[in-house]
mmCIF file of C-alpha atoms in Angstrom:
data_model
loop_
_atom_site.group_PDB
_atom_site.id
_atom_site.type_symbol
_atom_site.label_atom_id
_atom_site.label_comp_id
_atom_site.label_asym_id
_atom_site.label_seq_id
_atom_site.Cartn_x
_atom_site.Cartn_y
_atom_site.Cartn_z
ATOM 1 C CA MET A 1 54.351 2.681 -49.271
ATOM 2 C CA THR A 2 53.733 -0.604 -51.016
ATOM 3 C CA PHE A 3 54.951 -4.003 -49.940
ATOM 4 C CA ALA A 4 57.322 -4.000 -52.942
ATOM 5 C CA ALA A 5 58.671 -0.561 -51.992
ATOM 6 C CA ILE A 6 59.447 -1.775 -48.485
ATOM 7 C CA ALA A 7 61.193 -4.824 -49.887
ATOM 8 C CA LYS A 8 63.275 -2.558 -52.123
ATOM 9 C CA ALA A 9 64.011 -0.102 -49.279
ATOM 10 C CA THR A 10 65.163 -2.906 -47.013
ATOM 11 C CA GLY A 11 67.344 -4.415 -49.733
ATOM 12 C CA LEU A 12 65.439 -7.679 -49.804
ATOM 13 C CA ALA A 13 63.958 -9.272 -52.876
ATOM 14 C CA ARG A 14 60.182 -9.552 -52.705
ATOM 15 C CA ASN A 15 60.314 -13.341 -52.355
ATOM 16 C CA SER A 16 62.872 -12.952 -49.547
ATOM 17 C CA VAL A 17 60.488 -10.680 -47.700
ATOM 18 C CA TYR A 18 57.800 -13.337 -47.841
ATOM 19 C CA LYS A 19 60.297 -15.826 -46.419
ATOM 20 C CA TYR A 20 61.095 -13.639 -43.405
ATOM 21 C CA PHE A 21 57.704 -12.042 -42.757
ATOM 22 C CA PRO A 22 54.329 -13.762 -42.914
ATOM 23 C CA GLY A 23 52.727 -10.618 -44.332
ATOM 24 C CA ARG A 24 52.546 -6.851 -44.514
ATOM 25 C CA PRO A 25 51.605 -6.256 -40.872
ATOM 26 C CA GLU A 26 54.627 -8.168 -39.584
ATOM 27 C CA LEU A 27 56.933 -6.426 -42.036
ATOM 28 C CA PHE A 28 55.625 -2.996 -41.046
ATOM 29 C CA ALA A 29 55.977 -3.867 -37.369
ATOM 30 C CA ALA A 30 59.618 -4.857 -37.979
ATOM 31 C CA VAL A 31 60.300 -1.637 -39.884
ATOM 32 C CA VAL A 32 58.861 0.415 -37.016
ATOM 33 C CA GLU A 33 60.936 -1.507 -34.472
ATOM 34 C CA ASP A 34 64.018 -0.781 -36.583
ATOM 35 C CA ALA A 35 63.259 2.936 -37.088
ATOM 36 C CA MET A 36 62.119 3.786 -33.571
ATOM 37 C CA PRO A 37 65.575 4.014 -31.971
ATOM 38 C CA ARG A 38 66.674 6.526 -34.654
ATOM 39 C CA TRP A 39 63.582 8.670 -34.104
ATOM 40 C CA THR A 40 63.847 8.538 -30.336
ATOM 41 C CA ASP A 41 67.598 9.209 -30.390
ATOM 42 C CA ALA A 42 67.117 12.251 -32.646
ATOM 43 C CA ILE A 43 64.408 13.654 -30.393
ATOM 44 C CA ARG A 44 66.362 12.969 -27.203
ATOM 45 C CA ALA A 45 69.505 14.546 -28.703
ATOM 46 C CA GLY A 46 67.585 17.701 -29.578
ATOM 47 C CA MET A 47 66.012 17.846 -26.147
ATOM 48 C CA SER A 48 69.241 17.151 -24.259
ATOM 49 C CA ALA A 49 70.834 20.213 -25.853
ATOM 50 C CA ALA A 50 68.026 22.345 -24.414
ATOM 51 C CA GLY A 51 68.413 23.919 -20.991
ATOM 52 C CA THR A 52 64.923 24.669 -19.735
ATOM 53 C CA PRO A 53 61.764 22.571 -19.886
ATOM 54 C CA GLU A 54 60.292 25.144 -22.288
ATOM 55 C CA GLU A 55 63.312 24.749 -24.571
ATOM 56 C CA LYS A 56 62.932 20.971 -24.330
ATOM 57 C CA ILE A 57 59.326 21.212 -25.516
ATOM 58 C CA ALA A 58 60.461 23.407 -28.408
ATOM 59 C CA ALA A 59 63.216 20.919 -29.256
ATOM 60 C CA TYR A 60 60.743 18.020 -29.123
ATOM 61 C CA VAL A 61 58.539 19.677 -31.737
ATOM 62 C CA ALA A 62 61.421 20.894 -33.912
ATOM 63 C CA SER A 63 63.218 17.532 -33.802
ATOM 64 C CA GLN A 64 60.166 15.657 -34.998
ATOM 65 C CA LEU A 65 59.576 18.108 -37.803
ATOM 66 C CA ASP A 66 63.224 17.765 -38.826
ATOM 67 C CA LEU A 67 62.565 14.036 -39.157
ATOM 68 C CA VAL A 68 59.574 14.850 -41.339
ATOM 69 C CA ARG A 69 61.792 16.971 -43.592
ATOM 70 C CA GLY A 70 64.194 14.054 -43.857
ATOM 71 C CA GLY A 71 61.457 11.625 -44.849
ATOM 72 C CA GLU A 72 61.582 9.501 -41.699
ATOM 73 C CA HIS A 73 57.844 9.948 -41.167
ATOM 74 C CA ARG A 74 57.021 7.949 -44.297
ATOM 75 C CA ILE A 75 57.068 4.772 -42.245
ATOM 76 C CA ALA A 76 54.217 6.155 -40.148
ATOM 77 C CA GLN A 77 52.365 7.056 -43.336
ATOM 78 C CA ALA A 78 52.758 3.510 -44.598
ATOM 79 C CA LEU A 79 51.454 2.146 -41.313
ATOM 80 C CA ALA A 80 48.324 4.221 -41.664
ATOM 81 C CA GLY A 81 47.472 2.202 -44.770
ATOM 82 C CA VAL A 82 47.771 -1.169 -43.069
ATOM 83 C CA ARG A 83 44.656 -2.723 -41.650
ATOM 84 C CA ASP A 84 44.465 -2.465 -37.878
ATOM 85 C CA THR A 85 46.010 -5.800 -36.961
ATOM 86 C CA ALA A 86 47.258 -6.558 -33.475
ATOM 87 C CA VAL A 87 50.925 -6.799 -34.478
ATOM 88 C CA VAL A 88 50.930 -3.355 -36.143
ATOM 89 C CA ARG A 89 48.838 -1.798 -33.374
ATOM 90 C CA ASP A 90 51.163 -3.159 -30.656
ATOM 91 C CA SER A 91 54.273 -1.984 -32.473
ATOM 92 C CA ALA A 92 52.796 1.472 -33.115
ATOM 93 C CA THR A 93 51.694 1.768 -29.479
ATOM 94 C CA ARG A 94 55.211 1.019 -28.226
ATOM 95 C CA ALA A 95 56.699 3.451 -30.739
ATOM 96 C CA HIS A 96 54.281 6.190 -29.734
ATOM 97 C CA ARG A 97 55.008 5.668 -26.037
ATOM 98 C CA GLU A 98 58.757 5.890 -26.723
ATOM 99 C CA LEU A 99 58.336 9.164 -28.610
ATOM 100 C CA LEU A 100 56.273 10.744 -25.849
ATOM 101 C CA THR A 101 58.520 9.711 -22.943
ATOM 102 C CA PRO A 102 61.002 12.618 -23.200
ATOM 103 C CA LEU A 103 58.168 15.126 -23.653
ATOM 104 C CA ILE A 104 56.387 13.767 -20.596
ATOM 105 C CA GLY A 105 59.636 14.288 -18.665
ATOM 106 C CA ALA A 106 59.860 17.950 -19.723
ATOM 107 C CA LEU A 107 56.214 18.515 -18.858
ATOM 108 C CA THR A 108 56.747 16.911 -15.451
ATOM 109 C CA GLU A 109 59.699 19.285 -14.861
ATOM 110 C CA LEU A 110 57.356 22.183 -15.584
ATOM 111 C CA GLY A 111 54.918 20.887 -12.989
ATOM 112 C CA GLU A 112 52.242 20.075 -15.551
ATOM 113 C CA GLU A 113 49.239 18.557 -13.797
ATOM 114 C CA ASP A 114 48.664 15.770 -16.355
ATOM 115 C CA PRO A 115 51.863 15.409 -18.406
ATOM 116 C CA ARG A 116 50.721 12.296 -20.291
ATOM 117 C CA ARG A 117 47.505 13.883 -21.524
ATOM 118 C CA THR A 118 49.247 17.149 -22.306
ATOM 119 C CA SER A 119 51.919 15.288 -24.291
ATOM 120 C CA LEU A 120 49.208 13.644 -26.397
ATOM 121 C CA LEU A 121 47.660 17.014 -27.176
ATOM 122 C CA LEU A 122 51.031 18.574 -28.012
ATOM 123 C CA GLN A 123 51.708 15.651 -30.322
ATOM 124 C CA GLY A 124 48.555 16.731 -32.140
ATOM 125 C CA ILE A 125 50.290 20.007 -32.985
ATOM 126 C CA VAL A 126 53.217 18.024 -34.398
ATOM 127 C CA ASN A 127 50.850 15.837 -36.404
ATOM 128 C CA ALA A 128 49.076 18.867 -37.874
ATOM 129 C CA ALA A 129 52.425 20.468 -38.705
ATOM 130 C CA THR A 130 53.517 17.247 -40.392
ATOM 131 C CA THR A 131 50.417 17.322 -42.576
ATOM 132 C CA ALA A 132 51.068 20.964 -43.484
ATOM 133 C CA ILE A 133 54.669 20.188 -44.510
ATOM 134 C CA GLU A 134 53.575 17.131 -46.488
ATOM 135 C CA ASN A 135 51.059 19.316 -48.325
ATOM 136 C CA GLY A 136 53.808 21.679 -49.443
ATOM 137 C CA ASP A 137 53.765 24.383 -46.785
ATOM 138 C CA ASP A 138 57.070 26.051 -45.924
ATOM 139 C CA PRO A 139 58.794 23.726 -43.409
ATOM 140 C CA ASP A 140 60.612 26.566 -41.631
ATOM 141 C CA ALA A 141 57.459 28.631 -41.161
ATOM 142 C CA VAL A 142 55.443 25.596 -40.068
ATOM 143 C CA THR A 143 58.116 24.514 -37.597
ATOM 144 C CA GLU A 144 58.402 28.010 -36.119
ATOM 145 C CA LEU A 145 54.635 28.259 -35.668
ATOM 146 C CA ALA A 146 54.286 24.725 -34.265
ATOM 147 C CA VAL A 147 57.045 25.379 -31.711
ATOM 148 C CA ARG A 148 55.452 28.667 -30.677
ATOM 149 C CA MET A 149 52.022 27.044 -30.350
ATOM 150 C CA ALA A 150 53.335 24.119 -28.286
ATOM 151 C CA VAL A 151 55.352 26.235 -25.864
ATOM 152 C CA THR A 152 52.595 28.821 -25.512
ATOM 153 C CA ALA A 153 49.974 26.127 -24.927
ATOM 154 C CA VAL A 154 51.904 24.806 -21.952
ATOM 155 C CA THR A 155 53.430 27.940 -20.478
ATOM 156 C CA GLY A 156 50.993 30.648 -21.541
ATOM 157 C CA THR A 157 53.953 32.606 -22.902
ATOM 158 C CA PRO A 158 55.510 32.372 -26.374
ATOM 159 C CA PRO A 159 59.125 31.125 -26.444
ATOM 160 C CA GLY A 160 61.781 33.722 -25.696
ATOM 161 C CA ARG A 161 59.525 36.058 -23.757
#
């Protein structure tokens, strides 16, 4: 996503963006701060509807991939193109921690020995699934497989068995 595209998406003229943000990193950080509550709320809503910790893990994966289908992940893609400045890194770190918090809770409920580390590895499944969807793979098939992989990785048993 270009600087001009962000200005257009936010409804600000390009010169207005320069007035409010010193540069791209600060603008991206602000966009992440704005988007994070929507992402986290969507994930938490999906997980809160689930009954068991296993179902919560499945909902965590499925909710994120639903956001990918809706285009919400494009902000993260844009961030990947920004040089690693402190303001972007700090904002991305906070966003990442917020996304993992509900998953860490479900893993803790399951008695997972190292829920933080496990959540990071499960997020890797989501990231790979995101790439597959972005590259044109069937979102339903990818989501189903990613959910099965995540739940099986933690429990040793595929979902529903």
